[in-house]
XYZ file of C-alpha atoms in Angstrom:
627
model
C 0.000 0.000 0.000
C 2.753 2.265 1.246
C 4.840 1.394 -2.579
C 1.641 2.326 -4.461
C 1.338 5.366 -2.753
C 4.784 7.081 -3.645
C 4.591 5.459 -7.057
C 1.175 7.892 -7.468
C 3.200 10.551 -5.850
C 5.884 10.313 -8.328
C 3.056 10.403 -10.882
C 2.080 13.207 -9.980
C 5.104 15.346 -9.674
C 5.951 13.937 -13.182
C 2.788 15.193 -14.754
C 3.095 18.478 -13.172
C 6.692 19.279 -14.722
C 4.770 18.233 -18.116
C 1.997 20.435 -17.757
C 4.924 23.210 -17.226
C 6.707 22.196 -20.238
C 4.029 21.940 -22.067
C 2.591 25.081 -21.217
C 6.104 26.993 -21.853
C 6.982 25.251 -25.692
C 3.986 26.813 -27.046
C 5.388 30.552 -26.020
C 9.064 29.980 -27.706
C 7.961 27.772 -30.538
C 4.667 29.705 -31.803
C 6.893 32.789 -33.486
C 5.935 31.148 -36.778
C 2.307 31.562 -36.440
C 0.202 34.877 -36.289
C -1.591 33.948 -32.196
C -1.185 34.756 -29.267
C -0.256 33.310 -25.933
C -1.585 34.443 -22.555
C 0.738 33.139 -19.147
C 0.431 34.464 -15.631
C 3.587 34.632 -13.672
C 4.070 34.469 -10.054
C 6.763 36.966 -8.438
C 10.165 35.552 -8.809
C 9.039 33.634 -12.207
C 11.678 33.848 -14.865
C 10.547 32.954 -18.772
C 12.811 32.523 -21.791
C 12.040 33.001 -25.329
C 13.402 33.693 -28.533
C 12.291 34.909 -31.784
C 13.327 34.473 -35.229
C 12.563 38.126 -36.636
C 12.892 41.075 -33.850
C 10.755 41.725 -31.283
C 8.516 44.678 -29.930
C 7.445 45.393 -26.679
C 4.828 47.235 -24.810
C 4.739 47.075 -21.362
C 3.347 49.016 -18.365
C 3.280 48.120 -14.508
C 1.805 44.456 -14.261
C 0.844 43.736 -17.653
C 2.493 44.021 -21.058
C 2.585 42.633 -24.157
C 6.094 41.381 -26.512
C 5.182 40.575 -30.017
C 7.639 38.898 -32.474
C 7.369 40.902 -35.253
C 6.223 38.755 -38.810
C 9.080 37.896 -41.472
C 9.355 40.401 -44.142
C 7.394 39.165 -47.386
C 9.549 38.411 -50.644
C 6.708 38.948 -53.070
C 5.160 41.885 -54.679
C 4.181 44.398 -51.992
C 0.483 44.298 -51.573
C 0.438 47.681 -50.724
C -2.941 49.414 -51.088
C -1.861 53.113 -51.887
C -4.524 55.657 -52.887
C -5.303 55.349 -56.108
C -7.745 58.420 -56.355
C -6.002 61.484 -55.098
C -9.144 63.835 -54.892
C -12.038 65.392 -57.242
C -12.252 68.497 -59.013
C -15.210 70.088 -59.667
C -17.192 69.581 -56.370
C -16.611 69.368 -52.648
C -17.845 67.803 -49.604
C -20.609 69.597 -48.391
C -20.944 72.426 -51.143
C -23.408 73.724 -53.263
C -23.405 73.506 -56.910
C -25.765 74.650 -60.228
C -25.661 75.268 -63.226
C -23.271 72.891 -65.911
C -20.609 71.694 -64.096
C -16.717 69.602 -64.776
C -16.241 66.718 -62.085
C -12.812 65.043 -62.531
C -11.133 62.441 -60.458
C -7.585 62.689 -60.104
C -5.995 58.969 -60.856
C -2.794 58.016 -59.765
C -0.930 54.872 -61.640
C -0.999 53.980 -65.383
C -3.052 50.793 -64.979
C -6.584 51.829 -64.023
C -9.307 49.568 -65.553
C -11.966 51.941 -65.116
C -13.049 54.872 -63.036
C -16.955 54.371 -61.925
C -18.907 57.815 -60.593
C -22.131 56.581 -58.988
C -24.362 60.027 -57.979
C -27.103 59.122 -55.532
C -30.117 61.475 -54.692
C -33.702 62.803 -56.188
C -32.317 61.254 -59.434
C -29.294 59.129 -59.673
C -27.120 58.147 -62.400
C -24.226 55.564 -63.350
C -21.470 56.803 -65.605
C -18.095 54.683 -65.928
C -14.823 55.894 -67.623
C -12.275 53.709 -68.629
C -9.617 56.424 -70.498
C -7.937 59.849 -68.839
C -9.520 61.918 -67.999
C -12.000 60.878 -65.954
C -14.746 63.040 -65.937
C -18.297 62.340 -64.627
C -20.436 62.045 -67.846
C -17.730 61.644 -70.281
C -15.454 64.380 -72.547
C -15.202 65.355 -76.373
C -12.103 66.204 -78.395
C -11.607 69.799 -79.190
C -8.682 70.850 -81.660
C -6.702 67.450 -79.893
C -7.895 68.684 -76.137
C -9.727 66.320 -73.992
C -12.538 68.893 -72.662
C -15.109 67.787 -70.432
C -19.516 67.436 -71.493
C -20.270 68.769 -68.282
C -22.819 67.643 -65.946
C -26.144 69.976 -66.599
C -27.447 70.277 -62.750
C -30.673 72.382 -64.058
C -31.654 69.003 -65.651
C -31.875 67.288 -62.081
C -34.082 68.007 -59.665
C -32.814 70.563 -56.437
C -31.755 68.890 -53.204
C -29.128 66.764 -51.610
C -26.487 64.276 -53.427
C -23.974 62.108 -52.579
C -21.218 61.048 -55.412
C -18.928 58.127 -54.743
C -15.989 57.413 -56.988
C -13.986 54.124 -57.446
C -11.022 53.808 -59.416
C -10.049 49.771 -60.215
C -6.561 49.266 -61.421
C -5.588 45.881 -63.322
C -5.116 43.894 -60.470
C -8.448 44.752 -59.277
C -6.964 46.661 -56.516
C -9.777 49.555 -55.450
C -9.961 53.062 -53.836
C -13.080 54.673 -53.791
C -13.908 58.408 -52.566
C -17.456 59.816 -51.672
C -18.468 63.734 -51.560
C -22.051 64.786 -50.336
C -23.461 68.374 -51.660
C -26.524 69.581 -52.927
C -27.940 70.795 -56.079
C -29.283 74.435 -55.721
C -30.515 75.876 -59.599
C -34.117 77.063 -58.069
C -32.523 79.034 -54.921
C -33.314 82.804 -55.424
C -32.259 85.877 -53.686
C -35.308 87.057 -51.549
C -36.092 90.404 -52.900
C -35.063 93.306 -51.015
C -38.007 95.733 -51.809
C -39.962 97.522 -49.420
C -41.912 94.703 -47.567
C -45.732 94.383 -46.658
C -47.302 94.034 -43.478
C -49.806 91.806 -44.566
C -49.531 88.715 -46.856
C -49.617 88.554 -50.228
C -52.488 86.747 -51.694
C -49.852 84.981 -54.161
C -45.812 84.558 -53.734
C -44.061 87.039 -55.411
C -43.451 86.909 -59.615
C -39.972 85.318 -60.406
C -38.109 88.096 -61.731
C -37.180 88.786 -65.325
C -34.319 90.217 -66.589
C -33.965 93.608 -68.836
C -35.475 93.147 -72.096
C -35.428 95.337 -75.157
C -39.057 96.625 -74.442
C -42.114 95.595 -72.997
C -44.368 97.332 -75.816
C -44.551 95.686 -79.070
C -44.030 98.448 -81.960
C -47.556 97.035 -83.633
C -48.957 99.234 -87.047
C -52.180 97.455 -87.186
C -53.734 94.920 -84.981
C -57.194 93.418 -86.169
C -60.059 90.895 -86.073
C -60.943 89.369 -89.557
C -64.519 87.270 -89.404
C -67.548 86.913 -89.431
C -70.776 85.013 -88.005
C -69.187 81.368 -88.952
C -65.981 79.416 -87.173
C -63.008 82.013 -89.245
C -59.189 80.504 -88.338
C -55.490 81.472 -89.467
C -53.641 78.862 -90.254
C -50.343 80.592 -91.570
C -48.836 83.837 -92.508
C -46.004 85.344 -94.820
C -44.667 88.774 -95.887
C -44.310 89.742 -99.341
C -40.978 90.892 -100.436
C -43.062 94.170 -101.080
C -44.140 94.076 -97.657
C -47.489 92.953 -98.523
C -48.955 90.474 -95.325
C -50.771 86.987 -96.639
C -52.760 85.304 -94.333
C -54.096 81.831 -94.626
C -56.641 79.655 -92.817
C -60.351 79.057 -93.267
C -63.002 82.132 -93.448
C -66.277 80.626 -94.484
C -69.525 83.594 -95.787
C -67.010 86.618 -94.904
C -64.755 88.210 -97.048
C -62.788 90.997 -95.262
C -62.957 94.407 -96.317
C -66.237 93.410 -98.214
C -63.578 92.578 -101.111
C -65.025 90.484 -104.222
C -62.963 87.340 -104.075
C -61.338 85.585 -106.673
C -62.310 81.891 -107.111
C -59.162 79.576 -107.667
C -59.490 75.878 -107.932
C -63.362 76.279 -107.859
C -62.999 78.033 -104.821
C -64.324 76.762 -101.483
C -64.463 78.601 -97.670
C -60.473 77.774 -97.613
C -58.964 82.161 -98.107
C -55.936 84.257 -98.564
C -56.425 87.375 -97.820
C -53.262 89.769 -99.194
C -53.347 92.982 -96.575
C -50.673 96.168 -97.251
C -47.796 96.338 -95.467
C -49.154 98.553 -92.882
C -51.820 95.757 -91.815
C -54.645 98.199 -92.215
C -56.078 97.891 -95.528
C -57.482 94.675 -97.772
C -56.017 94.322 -100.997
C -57.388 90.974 -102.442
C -59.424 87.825 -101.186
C -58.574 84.382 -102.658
C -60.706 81.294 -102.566
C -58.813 78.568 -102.566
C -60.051 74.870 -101.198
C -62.110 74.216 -98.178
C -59.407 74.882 -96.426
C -55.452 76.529 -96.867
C -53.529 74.678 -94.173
C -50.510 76.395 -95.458
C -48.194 79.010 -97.268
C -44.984 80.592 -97.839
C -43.651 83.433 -99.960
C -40.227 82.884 -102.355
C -37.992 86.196 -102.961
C -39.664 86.412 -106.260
C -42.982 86.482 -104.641
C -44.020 83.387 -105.855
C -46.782 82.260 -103.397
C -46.365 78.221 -102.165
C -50.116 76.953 -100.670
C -51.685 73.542 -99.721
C -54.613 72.481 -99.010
C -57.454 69.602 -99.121
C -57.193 71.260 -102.975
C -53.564 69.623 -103.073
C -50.265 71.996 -103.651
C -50.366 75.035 -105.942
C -48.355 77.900 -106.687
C -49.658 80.801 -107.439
C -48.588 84.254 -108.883
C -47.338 87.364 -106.750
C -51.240 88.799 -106.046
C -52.848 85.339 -105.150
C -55.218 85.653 -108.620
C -53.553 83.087 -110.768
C -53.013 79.569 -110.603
C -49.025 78.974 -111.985
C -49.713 75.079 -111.490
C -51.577 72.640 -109.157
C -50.520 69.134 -107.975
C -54.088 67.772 -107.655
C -53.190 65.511 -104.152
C -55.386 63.626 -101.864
C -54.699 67.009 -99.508
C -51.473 68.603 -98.361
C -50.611 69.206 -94.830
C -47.662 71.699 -94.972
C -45.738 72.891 -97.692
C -42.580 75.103 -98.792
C -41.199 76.674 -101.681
C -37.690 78.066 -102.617
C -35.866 80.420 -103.690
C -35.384 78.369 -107.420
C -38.742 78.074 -107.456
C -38.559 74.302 -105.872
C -41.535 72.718 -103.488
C -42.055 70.136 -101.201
C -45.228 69.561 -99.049
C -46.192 67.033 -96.750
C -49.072 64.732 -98.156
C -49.944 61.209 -96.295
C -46.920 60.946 -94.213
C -44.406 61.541 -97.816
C -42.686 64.117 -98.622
C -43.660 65.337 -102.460
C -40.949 67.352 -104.884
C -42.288 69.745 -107.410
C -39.428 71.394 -109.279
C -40.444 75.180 -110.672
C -43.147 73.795 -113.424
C -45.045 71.908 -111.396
C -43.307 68.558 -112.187
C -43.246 66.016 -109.337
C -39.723 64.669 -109.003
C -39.682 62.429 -106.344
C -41.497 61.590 -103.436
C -40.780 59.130 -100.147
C -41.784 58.495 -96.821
C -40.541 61.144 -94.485
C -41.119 57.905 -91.646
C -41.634 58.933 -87.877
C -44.905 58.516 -86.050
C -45.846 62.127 -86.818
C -44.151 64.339 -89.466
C -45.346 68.200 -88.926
C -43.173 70.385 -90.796
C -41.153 70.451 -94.085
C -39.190 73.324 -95.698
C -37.073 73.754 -98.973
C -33.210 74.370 -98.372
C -33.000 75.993 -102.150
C -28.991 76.670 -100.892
C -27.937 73.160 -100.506
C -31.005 71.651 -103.031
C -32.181 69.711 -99.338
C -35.176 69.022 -98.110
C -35.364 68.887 -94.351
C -38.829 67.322 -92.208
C -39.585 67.622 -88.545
C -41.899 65.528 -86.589
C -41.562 62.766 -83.879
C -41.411 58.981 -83.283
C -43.510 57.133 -80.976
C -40.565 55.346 -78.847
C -40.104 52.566 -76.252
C -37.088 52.972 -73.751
C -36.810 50.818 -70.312
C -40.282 50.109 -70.333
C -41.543 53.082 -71.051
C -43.285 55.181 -73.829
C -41.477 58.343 -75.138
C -41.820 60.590 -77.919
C -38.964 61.630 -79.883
C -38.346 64.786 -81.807
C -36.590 64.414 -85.513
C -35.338 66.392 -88.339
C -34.042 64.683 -91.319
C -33.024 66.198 -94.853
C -32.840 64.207 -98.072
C -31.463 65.787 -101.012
C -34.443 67.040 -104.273
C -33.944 63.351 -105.488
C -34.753 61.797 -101.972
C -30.990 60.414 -101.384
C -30.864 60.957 -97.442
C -28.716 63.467 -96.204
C -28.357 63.971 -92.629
C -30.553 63.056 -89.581
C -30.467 65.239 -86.215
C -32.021 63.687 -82.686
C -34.332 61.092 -83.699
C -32.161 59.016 -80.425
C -33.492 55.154 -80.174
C -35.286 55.016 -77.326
C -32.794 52.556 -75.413
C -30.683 56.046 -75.791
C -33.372 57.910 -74.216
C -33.481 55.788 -71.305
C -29.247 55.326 -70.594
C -29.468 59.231 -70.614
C -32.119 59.725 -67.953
C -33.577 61.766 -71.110
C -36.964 60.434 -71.184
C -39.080 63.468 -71.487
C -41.360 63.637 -74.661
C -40.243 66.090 -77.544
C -41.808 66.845 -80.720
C -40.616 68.676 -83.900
C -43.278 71.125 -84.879
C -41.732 73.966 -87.224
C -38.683 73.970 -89.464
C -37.795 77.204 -91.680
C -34.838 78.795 -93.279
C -34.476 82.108 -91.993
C -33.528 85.365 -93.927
C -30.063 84.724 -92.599
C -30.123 81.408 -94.501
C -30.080 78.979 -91.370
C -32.484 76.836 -90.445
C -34.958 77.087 -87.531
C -36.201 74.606 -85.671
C -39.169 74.748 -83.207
C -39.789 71.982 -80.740
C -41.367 71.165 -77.430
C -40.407 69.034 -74.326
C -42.225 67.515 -71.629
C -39.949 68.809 -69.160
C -36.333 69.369 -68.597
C -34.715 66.248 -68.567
C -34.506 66.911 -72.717
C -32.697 65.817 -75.801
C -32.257 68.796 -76.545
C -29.779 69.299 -73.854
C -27.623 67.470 -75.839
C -25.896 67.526 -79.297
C -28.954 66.677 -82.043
C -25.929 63.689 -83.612
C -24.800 62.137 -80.052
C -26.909 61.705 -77.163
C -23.706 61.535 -74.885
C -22.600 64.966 -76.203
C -23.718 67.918 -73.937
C -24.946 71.154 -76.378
C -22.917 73.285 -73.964
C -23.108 76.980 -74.146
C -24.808 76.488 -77.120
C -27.770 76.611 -74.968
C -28.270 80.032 -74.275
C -29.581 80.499 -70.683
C -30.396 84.447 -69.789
C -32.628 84.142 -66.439
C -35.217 81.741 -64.939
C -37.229 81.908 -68.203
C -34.891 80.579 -70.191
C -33.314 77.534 -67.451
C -35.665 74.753 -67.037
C -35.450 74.205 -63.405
C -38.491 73.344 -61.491
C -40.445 71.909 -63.775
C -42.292 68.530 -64.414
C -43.698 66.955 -67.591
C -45.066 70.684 -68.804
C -44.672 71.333 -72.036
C -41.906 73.981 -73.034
C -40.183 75.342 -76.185
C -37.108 74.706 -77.613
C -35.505 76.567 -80.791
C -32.715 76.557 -82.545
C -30.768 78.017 -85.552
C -28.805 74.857 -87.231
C -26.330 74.554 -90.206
C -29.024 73.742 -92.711
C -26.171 71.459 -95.008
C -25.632 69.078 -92.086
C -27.918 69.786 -89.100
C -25.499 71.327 -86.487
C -26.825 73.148 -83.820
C -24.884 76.960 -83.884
C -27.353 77.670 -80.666
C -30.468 77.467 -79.096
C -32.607 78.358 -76.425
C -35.048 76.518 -73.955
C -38.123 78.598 -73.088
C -41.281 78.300 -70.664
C -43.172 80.027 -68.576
C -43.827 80.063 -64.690
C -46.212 80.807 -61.643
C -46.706 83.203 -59.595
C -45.104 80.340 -57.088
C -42.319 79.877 -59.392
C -42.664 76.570 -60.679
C -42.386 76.072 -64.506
C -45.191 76.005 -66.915
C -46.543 75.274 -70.289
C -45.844 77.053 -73.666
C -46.102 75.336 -76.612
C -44.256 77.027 -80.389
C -46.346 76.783 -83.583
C -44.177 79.190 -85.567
C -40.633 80.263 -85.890
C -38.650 82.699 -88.271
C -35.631 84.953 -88.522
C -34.825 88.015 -90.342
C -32.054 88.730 -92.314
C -29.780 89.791 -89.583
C -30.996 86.308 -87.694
C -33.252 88.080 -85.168
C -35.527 85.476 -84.028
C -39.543 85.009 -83.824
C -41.061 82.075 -82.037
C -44.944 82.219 -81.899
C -47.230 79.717 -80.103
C -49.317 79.420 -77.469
C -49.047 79.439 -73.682
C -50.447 79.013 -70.631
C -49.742 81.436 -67.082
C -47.746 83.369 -67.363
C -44.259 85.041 -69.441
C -42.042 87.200 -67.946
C -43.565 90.524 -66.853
C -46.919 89.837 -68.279
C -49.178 92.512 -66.836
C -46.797 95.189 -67.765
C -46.815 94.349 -71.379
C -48.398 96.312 -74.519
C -49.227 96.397 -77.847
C -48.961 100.156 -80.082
C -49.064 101.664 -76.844
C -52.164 99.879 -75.043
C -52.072 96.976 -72.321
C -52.647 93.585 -73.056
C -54.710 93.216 -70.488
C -54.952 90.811 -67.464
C -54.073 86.948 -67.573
C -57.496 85.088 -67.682
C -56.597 81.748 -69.252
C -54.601 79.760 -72.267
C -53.216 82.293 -74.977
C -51.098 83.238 -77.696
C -47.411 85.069 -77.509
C -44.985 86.723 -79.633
C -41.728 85.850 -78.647
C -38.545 88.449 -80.722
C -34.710 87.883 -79.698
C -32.233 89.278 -80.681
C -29.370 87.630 -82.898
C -27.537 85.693 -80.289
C -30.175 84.900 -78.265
C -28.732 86.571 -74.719
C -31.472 89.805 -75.071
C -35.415 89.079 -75.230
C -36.551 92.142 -77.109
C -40.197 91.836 -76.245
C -42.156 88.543 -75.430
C -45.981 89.603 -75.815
C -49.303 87.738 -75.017
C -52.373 87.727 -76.963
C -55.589 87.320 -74.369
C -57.757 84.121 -75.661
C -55.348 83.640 -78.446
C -54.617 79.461 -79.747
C -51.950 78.425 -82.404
C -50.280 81.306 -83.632
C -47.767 81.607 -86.730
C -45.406 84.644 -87.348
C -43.376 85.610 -90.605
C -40.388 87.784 -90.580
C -38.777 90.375 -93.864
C -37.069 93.165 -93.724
C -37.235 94.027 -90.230
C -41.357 93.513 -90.594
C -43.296 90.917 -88.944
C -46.682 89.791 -88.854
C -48.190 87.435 -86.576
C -51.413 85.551 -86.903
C -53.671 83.418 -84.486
C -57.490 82.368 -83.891
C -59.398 83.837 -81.200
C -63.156 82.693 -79.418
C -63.078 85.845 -77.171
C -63.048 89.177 -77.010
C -59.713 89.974 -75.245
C -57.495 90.946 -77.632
C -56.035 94.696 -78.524
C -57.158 96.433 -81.693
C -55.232 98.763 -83.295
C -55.646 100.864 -86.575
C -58.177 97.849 -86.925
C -59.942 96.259 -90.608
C -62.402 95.148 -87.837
C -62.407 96.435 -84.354
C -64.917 93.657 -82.711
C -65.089 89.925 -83.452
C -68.008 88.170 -84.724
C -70.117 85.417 -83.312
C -67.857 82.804 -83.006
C -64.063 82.016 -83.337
C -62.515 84.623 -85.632
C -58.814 85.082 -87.203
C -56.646 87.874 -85.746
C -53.431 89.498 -86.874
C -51.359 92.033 -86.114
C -48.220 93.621 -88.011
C -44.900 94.851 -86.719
C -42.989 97.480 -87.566
């Protein structure tokens, strides 16, 4: 008993220096691994170790901590070094509007790509895989990278957040992230003398100067009578003479005899002096004239249910008629060339009447066509009925083809997959095209809303227009709007369809926020000031202060019609004028004289040196001359 005793004695003692040893190897033999150890040491306790690298220390009273320090890797550092050095363009918690450059500064010459992800009311994607890296892409100019710019008055106010990431080849990352805020609708309170009580409505936006806020008018009058009377179009006579077009049924103004073309019909030209105030001829033509236009030789262009005819200087003679199932616009020029718009085609009559060609103009809706006698071309507007990411959208088009139909150039007319990548989903339609006096062409379009095609260059979606698009004051920047529909125009290189400028307009509120106006007519005079007609709702710039010859316009009491005049390079509106009760209106432009035509149901508008001072019983034609 007493033998097995010491032998478990031994035992024990022998298990206990084990335990020691055991506990000790693990400290002095674990350098090789990346763990750690934990002993506690009584007082007098001594503990060896060694270490194969170096070792560190950190110790403090009763506790510390020795590390042995890892062995120095032989391969390719791993090193994670910035690879974005900072962004230009933007900072972290700023305030931007306007068109604006964001660039990422890239270190190292193997970047893969360089991904901008903005976040907010509307977000967007955009990767670049080439220097520079700017957020939405650049263009070459004369060998210079220069950036598109990022448009902030196309995206709605508020607060962003933009994160960067730059990938190199070896998929090695380094991402940056800014937060700001995107202020285009922020105005200056006004500092005028305040009220003491409130204002039944917020104050007007402001306007800036503008030429004049009383349009230089030598005649304004009503032409009708007891029946439904419309304009439909308007020209000036190289000898200043004023043709108006449209549908006058039982009422000949000026109690002229008319002159029955065609077999006549209730479709009328009326040829007034160049004063506006006095009748010189009535011409039945048709049922209906749904269009016309005046060559320097004063050959007269008109279409109608009757077809396409030309006819001589004073509207009495036929010169030749294209006997069509009905013609919805047409053009003539300066050789004596027309095209008109019949059944979707567009028809080619050379100067005797001749039909040359014709071919589908294609688009959902073609509205517009006009003779480019300069470059023989023959350039449409209209729009396509589009899908992109789901979702309708309209899309505005011009295209020219040359007198023989061989196509020439196309401008917008995006798919609607290009639409959609772009955020640019907002409905536009082509409704006038004209070559000026200058010899560009004019286009007039509308756009549900800011987020527009015609933001961008009319051959590449991805291509910002710049400051081509002239912006002058809140009337002219589309901020704060929604799917309203507003006006675009543009002067354009009529031989291949570049934009030179153009100019987004709408109207607003008395709260500020945008509103509709819609263009139905658009020339330019020989020194390219511009005309844009149409028809709006509340309210242009200034309204209530404006006149016509000296008399106001009168107060805002539902849809009308405007004259819009500015000047050459589009920074000055000269005068911007509404016509009370007015619909579709269509303006002409020669020699510094204009004349501007719409159809009225109300007694609202101004009369001046007036054929006929009152309306009659129902909707009635209205023009007024400018001089």
């Amino acid at each position: 008993m007493m033998k097995l005793r010491q032998h478990v004695h031994i035992l024990g003692i022998t298990l206990s220096i084990g335990l020691l040893i055991w506990l000790l190897i693990p400290i002095a033999t674990s350098t090789t691994r990346a763990n750690e150890q934990t002993i506690n040491m009584a007082a007098g306790n001594e503990l060896s170790i060694t270490c194969e690298t170096t070792f560190t220390a950190d110790i403090q009273d009763n506790e510390g901590r020795i590390t042995c320090a890892t062995t120095e890797p032989t391969t390719e550092s791993t090193d994670t070094a910035s690879l974005i050095n900072g962004l230009n363009g933007v900072e972290d918690g700023g305030s931007v509007n306007g068109t604006i450059a964001i660039e990422a500064e890239v270190s190292g010459d193997t970047i893969a790509e360089v991904v901008f992800a903005l976040t907010g009311p509307e977000s967007k994607t955009h990767t670049e895989r080439k220097r520079p890296y700017y957020f939405l892409g650049d263009r070459d100019v004369n060998g210079t990278r220069e950036p598109l710019g990022w448009d902030t008055t196309t995206y709605p106010d508020g607060d962003y957040q933009l994160s960067v990431t730059a990938t190199d080849a070896d998929q090695q990352s380094d991402s940056i992230t800014v937060a700001f805020s995107v202020a285009n609708g922020t105005n200056p309170e006004p500092t005028a003398e305040p009220t003491t009580e409130p204002t039944a409505e917020p104050t007007q936006v402001p306007a800036p100067p503008v030429g004049g806020n009383n349009l230089p008018a030598s005649a304004a009058t009503y032409l009708g009578g007891n029946s439904d009377d419309e304009a439909t179009a308007v020209d000036v006579a190289p000898n200043g003479d004023v043709l108006m077009a449209g549908v006058t049924p039982d009422y000949n103004p000026g109690n002229m005899t008319p002159t029955d073309l065609l077999g006549g019909g209730d479709g009328s030209i009326v040829r007034i002096d160049d004063k506006g105030q006095e009748v010189l001829s009535v011409t039945r033509i048709g049922d209906r004239v749904n269009d016309l236009e005046i060559n320097n030789d004063g050959r007269i262009a008109a279409c109608g249910n009757f077809g396409v005819a030309t006819l001589n200087a004073t509207a009495n003679e036929v010169l030749w008629n294209a006997d069509t199932d009905g013609a919805k616009r047409c053009s003539i020029g300066a050789d004596g060339t027309v095209a008109a718009i019949v059944g979707g085609q567009a028809q080619v009559y050379n100067n005797n009447g001749d039909r040359v060609a014709s071919w589908a103009i294609g688009g959902s809706n073609q509205e517009d066509i006009v003779v480019d006698s300069a470059n023989q071309l023959i350039i449409a507007t209209g729009f396509t009925n589009r899908r992109g990411g789901g979702n309708p959208v309209q899309v505005a088009f011009m295209r020219a083809w040359s007198y023989g139909g061989a196509a020439a150039w196309t401008s917008y007319d995006f798919s609607g997959a290009e639409a959609a990548r772009t955020s640019l989903m907002a409905d536009t339609r082509g409704y006038r095209v004209t070559i000026g006096g200058d010899g560009n062409l004019y286009l007039a379009a509308e756009s549900a809303g800011g987020n527009t095609i015609f933001t961008r260059d009319p051959d590449s979606i991805n291509e910002k227009v710049g400051d081509r698009q002239v912006k002058t004051d809140n009337y002219t920047n589309p901020f704060n709007t929604r799917s309203n529909h507003i006006t675009w125009y543009g002067r354009y290189n009529p031989a291949n369809g570049e934009l030179e400028q153009g100019q987004i307009v709408l109207t607003r509120l008395s709260s500020g926020a945008g509103n509709t106006i819609r263009p139905r007519g658009i020339d330019a005079d020989a020194n390219g000031t511009v005309y844009v007609s149409g028809v709006s709702a509340c309210c242009i710039a200034d309204r209530d202060n404006q006149q016509l010859g000296g008399q106001a316009i009168g107060s805002y009491s539902g849809g009308e019609s405007f004259l819009l005049v500015v000047s050459p390079n589009l920074a000055e509106r000269l005068y911007w004028t509404p016509f009370p009760g007015g619909g579709d209106a269509s303006v002409a432009v020669r020699n510094g004289q204009a004349a501007f035509a719409t159809t009225a149901s109300e007694d609202k508008l101004v009369t001046l040196n007036a054929i006929q001072d009152t309306p009659g019983n129902l909707s009635d034609a209205y023009l007024t001359v400018v001089k």
